[in-house]
Amino acid sequence: MTAVTTAAPPAAAPVLMLRDVRKRFDGVRALDGVSLEVGAGELVAVVGPSGCGKSTMLRAVAGLLTVDGGQIAAGGHEVAGPGLNVPPERRAVGVVFQDLALFPHLDVAANVSFGLRRGRGQGRVAEVLALVGLDGVSARYPHELSGGEQQRVALARALAPRPAVVLLDEPFSHLDRNLRTTVREQTVQVLRAAGATGVFVTHDQEEALAAGDRVAVMRAGRLEQVGSAEAVFHRPGSTFVATFLGEADFLPGRRCGSLADTVLGPLPVTEPGSGPCQVMLRPHEVGLEPAADGDAVVTRTEFRGASVLHHVLLADGGTLRALLPHTAPLAPGTRVAVLALVEHPLAVFAG
Amino acid sequence: MRQDGRRGWRLVVAGVAALVVVPVGLVATSILTPSTGVWAFLWRTTLPGQVLTTLVLLVCVVACTLLLGAGLAWLVGRYRFPGQRWFSWLLVLPLAVPAYVLGFVYLGLLDHPGPVQTALRGWFGVDVWFPEVRSLPVAIAVLSLASYPYVYLLTRAALTEQTAATYEAARVLGHGPLRAARRVVLPLARPSLAAGAALVAMETLTDFPTVQYFNVQTVSVAVYQVWNGMYDRVAATEIASLVLMFAIVVIALERVGRGRARFHQTGGARHVEPVRLTGRRAWAATAGCSAVLGVAFVVPVVQLVAWSTTTALRTSGSGGLDARYLSYLVNSLTVAALAALGCATLAVLVASAGRLGGGAASRRLARLATVGYAVPGPVVAIGVLAVLAGADRLLDAVGLPGGGVLVTGTLVGLVYAYVVRFLALAYNSVDASLDKVAPSMTDAALTLGAPPRQVVRRVHLPLVRSGVGVALVLVTVDALKELPVVLLLRPFGFETLAIWVNQLATESRWELAGLPALTIVAVALVPVVVLFRRTLHEPADSGLR
C-alpha cells in the first residue's frame, strides 16, 4: 500500500539530502526510513497529519535532535551519519519556527543580525529586511509588530546568514485564516527572490498544494509519496494520500485494460490492469442530474459557501459525494442520475 | 563525533552535582569508618541524652508549627474577620526574624535581670516565681514561632489551590464544616503539610546556636562543640552523620506523609466562599492573629529598636556607631554576595544545561545538585571541611603551601557550604524563569550559528534576568542571616553581623546586639515583603471574589 512514487530527483546536485533517516522516541518510530532530495532553489512542502513525524524530520535536518540512523547532507556537506552529528550551529540550516521564536529582548535589527558575524551585520540586515519588505522597522521590538510583520522578521533572520537550506515549521499556523494566504504568498515570493532552497512543514493540504514545488506526503514516520502538486493530488500513490489531500470517494469496479467498469459506467483509469479495483472520484468530478427515474438519491447536503456538497446513495449501496454550485442545490430525497465529469484518467487502486 | 559541546554541558551539571553531593557523601560514609575514641567517649557520656533531646525538640517543634501554621492558614483562608486581608500576608513577616534573634530577644526580656521579671519582682517581691527561661519548652516555643511561616505559606498555597467543588461535595454529602475539613480539605493539603513539616525539621536540626541560648543540647550542638572545642574533624564528622540520619528519617517520613494519593485538582477557578465571622468569634480570630504576629514579630522588632536607640544614645558622644558594625556588615555582605554570585552562576549553568545538554540525565543531575537545601547546615559544613581537608592534603602533596590553609584560612569553605545549601533557592528561581522561555528560542539561537556558550550569554541570560535577580536577592539574604554554618566554617578572626549578634547574645549583652540584629531583620524583610506579599495576595484576592 505504501507505493512511494518518488518524482525524478532534481537535475542539479541536491542541496538537501536525507537517506533512510530513522528516529525513535520511546519505541515509537517517529522517522521510519525517510529519504528525500531537494534541489537548489526548490521549495518542498511536507504535509501530513499531526504526529506523523514531519516536525521531527525538520528538527533532524536542523540538528536539533540526534538521528538513530541514516544520513543527512546539507549544502554539500554531510551533517549527520554514522558517527557524525554536526551540532545545529555549524549546519548552515536556517529555521523559521512555528512560534517564530523572535528574541523578545532584541530589536528587529539585532534579531536579524543574530546569526551574522560581528561587524558584518548592517549591510546584510538592511538587505534582507528590504527583501521581506520591512525597511522601516529595524529599531522596533518584536512585540511592537503585527503578526505578519513578525513572520517576515523571522524569515529575514533565518535568511540573513545565507543558509544552504531554510526550514519552515508550520510557519503560518499562528496567523488567522485571512492573513494566512497573503503571508504565505509573500513568503514564497521572498524565498524565490532570495533563491533559497526550502522545506516547509504543514498539516494544511491546501497550503502544501499551493506553495510547494513538490509535495511530500508523510504518514507514521514515512514519506508515502513525493511529487508535484498535480501528481500527488490527481495520481495519489495510496488511498491515504488520496483522502488526506482532499475529499475522495472510491467506486468499486473491475479493471479491463485502461478502463474500469463501475456503477457509473466505464471510466478511464491511470494504470491499466485487470481484476477488481477501486476508482478514485473527488466530489468536484461528480455531476448530479435530477431524474425521476434516477437510481441514486441525495441523502444530505452540506453548505460550503460557494458550493454545496451533496451526499449521494448509489443503487449498489455505495456512497459518493458531489460538489455542486450553490445556485443549484438539490434537496435531500431528490432522485438523481450520477455522472463522472472526467477530463483525465482517474487514480485507481487494486482491491 | 562532534557532539562534544553537548557532552560538555552534561559534564558541567555532573560537576555541580558532585560539588554538592560529595561533602554530604563524605559525612554519610563516615558511619562506615571505625569509630574514634572521642566518639566512643561521647557515646558513653553526653550523646544519648543529646539524641533524645533532639528527638523531643523535633517532634514538639514540628507539632507546634503544624498547629500554628496550618491553623492560621485555615483561619485566614476560609474565614473573614476584621484585619483578615492584612493578616493574610503579615503573618509571613516572622520569616524575617531568624530564630537566634527571636531567641536572644526573649532571653533578654524574660530572663532574671530582664524587664519582665524585674517588674514582677517590683510588684510581688523578690521571691516571685517565674518559669525557667533557659529551658527546652522555651526553646521549642521560640523555634516554633520562628519557623511556623513555612507551614503557613505552604498550607495557604494548598488551600488556595483547592477548588470549592470537593469541599462543597463533602458538605452536600452530609458533612458539617469541620468534618468536611477533616475528611477532604486536610487530606488534600497533606503533601503541603508534610513538606512544611520537613522544612521546619531541617531548620530545627540546623539551628544549634538558638538552642544553645536555652541550654538545650542537641546533636547539632555536639557537632559544634566537638569541632569548635577540640578541632577534631573526624569526631565532628561522625556526630554530623548522626544529624544526617535524623534528616534522612525526616525525608522518609515526609515521603510517607505525602502518601500515594493524587492531589492535583483539575480546573475550577472557583474557590470556597469564606465564612464571615461575627461578634465575639470574629474578634477572637483577630486577637489570635494579632497575638501570634505580636509575639513573633512586633515585640522582637520593637525591642531591637529600643536596644539600638539606647546604644546609639549612649555612644553618640563617642561618634555614634560602633566601629565594628561597619566592618562586620561589610564582611557579611561580602560573604553573602560571593555566595549569591556563585549560586546564581551555577544555577544559570545547570538550568541552561538542562536545555543544551538535553536529556533526562541532565535533569536528574540537576535535581541532585539541589539536594543541599534538604541537608542540615552542620552536615554540609562538616562535609565541606572534609573536602577542604582533602584539598589541603593535595596542596601539600604537590608542594604548595597547604597545611590547613583552605580549612581555616580562607572564605572558600564558607562560600562553598553556602553554595551547597542555597543552590536550590537560586536554581528554582532561575529555572522557573527559563521555563517561560520557549525552547524554540534556544533552538533558534543554535540554528543561527550561536554555539551553546553564546546561547547562554546572548539569549538565556538576558531572558532570565528577573529570575537571576530573585536568586541573587534570596541567596544574599539567606546567607546574610545564616548563623550555624558561618560559626562552623568562618576563617579564624573573621566576624560577620550574625556572629557578632551570637557572641553578644551569649555574653548577655542584649543592647549591643540590637543594632546588628535589627540590620539582619531589615535585610531579611526585603524578600519577605517583596516576594511573598505578591504571591500571597493574588490568590487570596481571587479566593474572596
Tab-separated table of N, CA and C in Angstrom, chain A residues 16-20 34-38 44 46 57 199 214 216 223 226:
chain	number	residue	atom	x	y	z
A	16	LEU	N	19.809	19.512	-0.317
A	16	LEU	CA	19.487	18.788	0.908
A	16	LEU	C	19.220	17.344	0.540
A	17	MET	N	19.814	16.443	1.292
A	17	MET	CA	19.641	15.029	1.010
A	17	MET	C	19.425	14.275	2.319
A	18	LEU	N	18.326	13.545	2.365
A	18	LEU	CA	18.102	12.645	3.502
A	18	LEU	C	18.085	11.230	2.953
A	19	ARG	N	18.808	10.331	3.587
A	19	ARG	CA	18.799	8.960	3.123
A	19	ARG	C	18.496	8.033	4.292
A	20	ASP	N	17.330	7.404	4.224
A	20	ASP	CA	16.944	6.375	5.189
A	20	ASP	C	17.092	6.855	6.639
A	34	VAL	N	13.298	7.806	6.276
A	34	VAL	CA	12.884	8.901	5.403
A	34	VAL	C	14.004	9.238	4.422
A	35	SER	N	13.668	9.264	3.135
A	35	SER	CA	14.640	9.664	2.113
A	35	SER	C	14.025	10.778	1.271
A	36	LEU	N	14.814	11.818	1.025
A	36	LEU	CA	14.294	12.955	0.267
A	36	LEU	C	15.469	13.732	-0.289
A	37	GLU	N	15.292	14.229	-1.514
A	37	GLU	CA	16.314	15.113	-2.059
A	37	GLU	C	15.665	16.409	-2.490
A	38	VAL	N	16.286	17.508	-2.158
A	38	VAL	CA	15.743	18.812	-2.516
A	38	VAL	C	16.809	19.550	-3.316
A	44	VAL	N	9.998	22.515	-1.120
A	44	VAL	CA	9.251	21.274	-0.917
A	44	VAL	C	8.342	21.420	0.290
A	46	VAL	N	6.210	19.553	3.076
A	46	VAL	CA	5.999	18.257	3.724
A	46	VAL	C	4.681	18.345	4.459
A	57	MET	N	11.292	15.480	11.413
A	57	MET	CA	12.174	15.487	10.254
A	57	MET	C	12.907	16.823	10.154
A	199	VAL	N	12.364	23.835	2.785
A	199	VAL	CA	11.442	22.754	3.111
A	199	VAL	C	10.472	23.325	4.121
A	214	ARG	N	7.220	20.832	-4.961
A	214	ARG	CA	6.853	19.434	-4.819
A	214	ARG	C	6.215	19.260	-3.457
A	216	ALA	N	5.540	16.490	-0.375
A	216	ALA	CA	5.882	15.194	0.202
A	216	ALA	C	4.830	14.866	1.246
A	223	LEU	N	7.630	8.782	4.267
A	223	LEU	CA	7.126	9.599	3.178
A	223	LEU	C	6.336	8.680	2.249
A	226	VAL	N	6.094	11.525	-2.915
A	226	VAL	CA	6.708	12.819	-3.173
A	226	VAL	C	6.508	13.134	-4.643
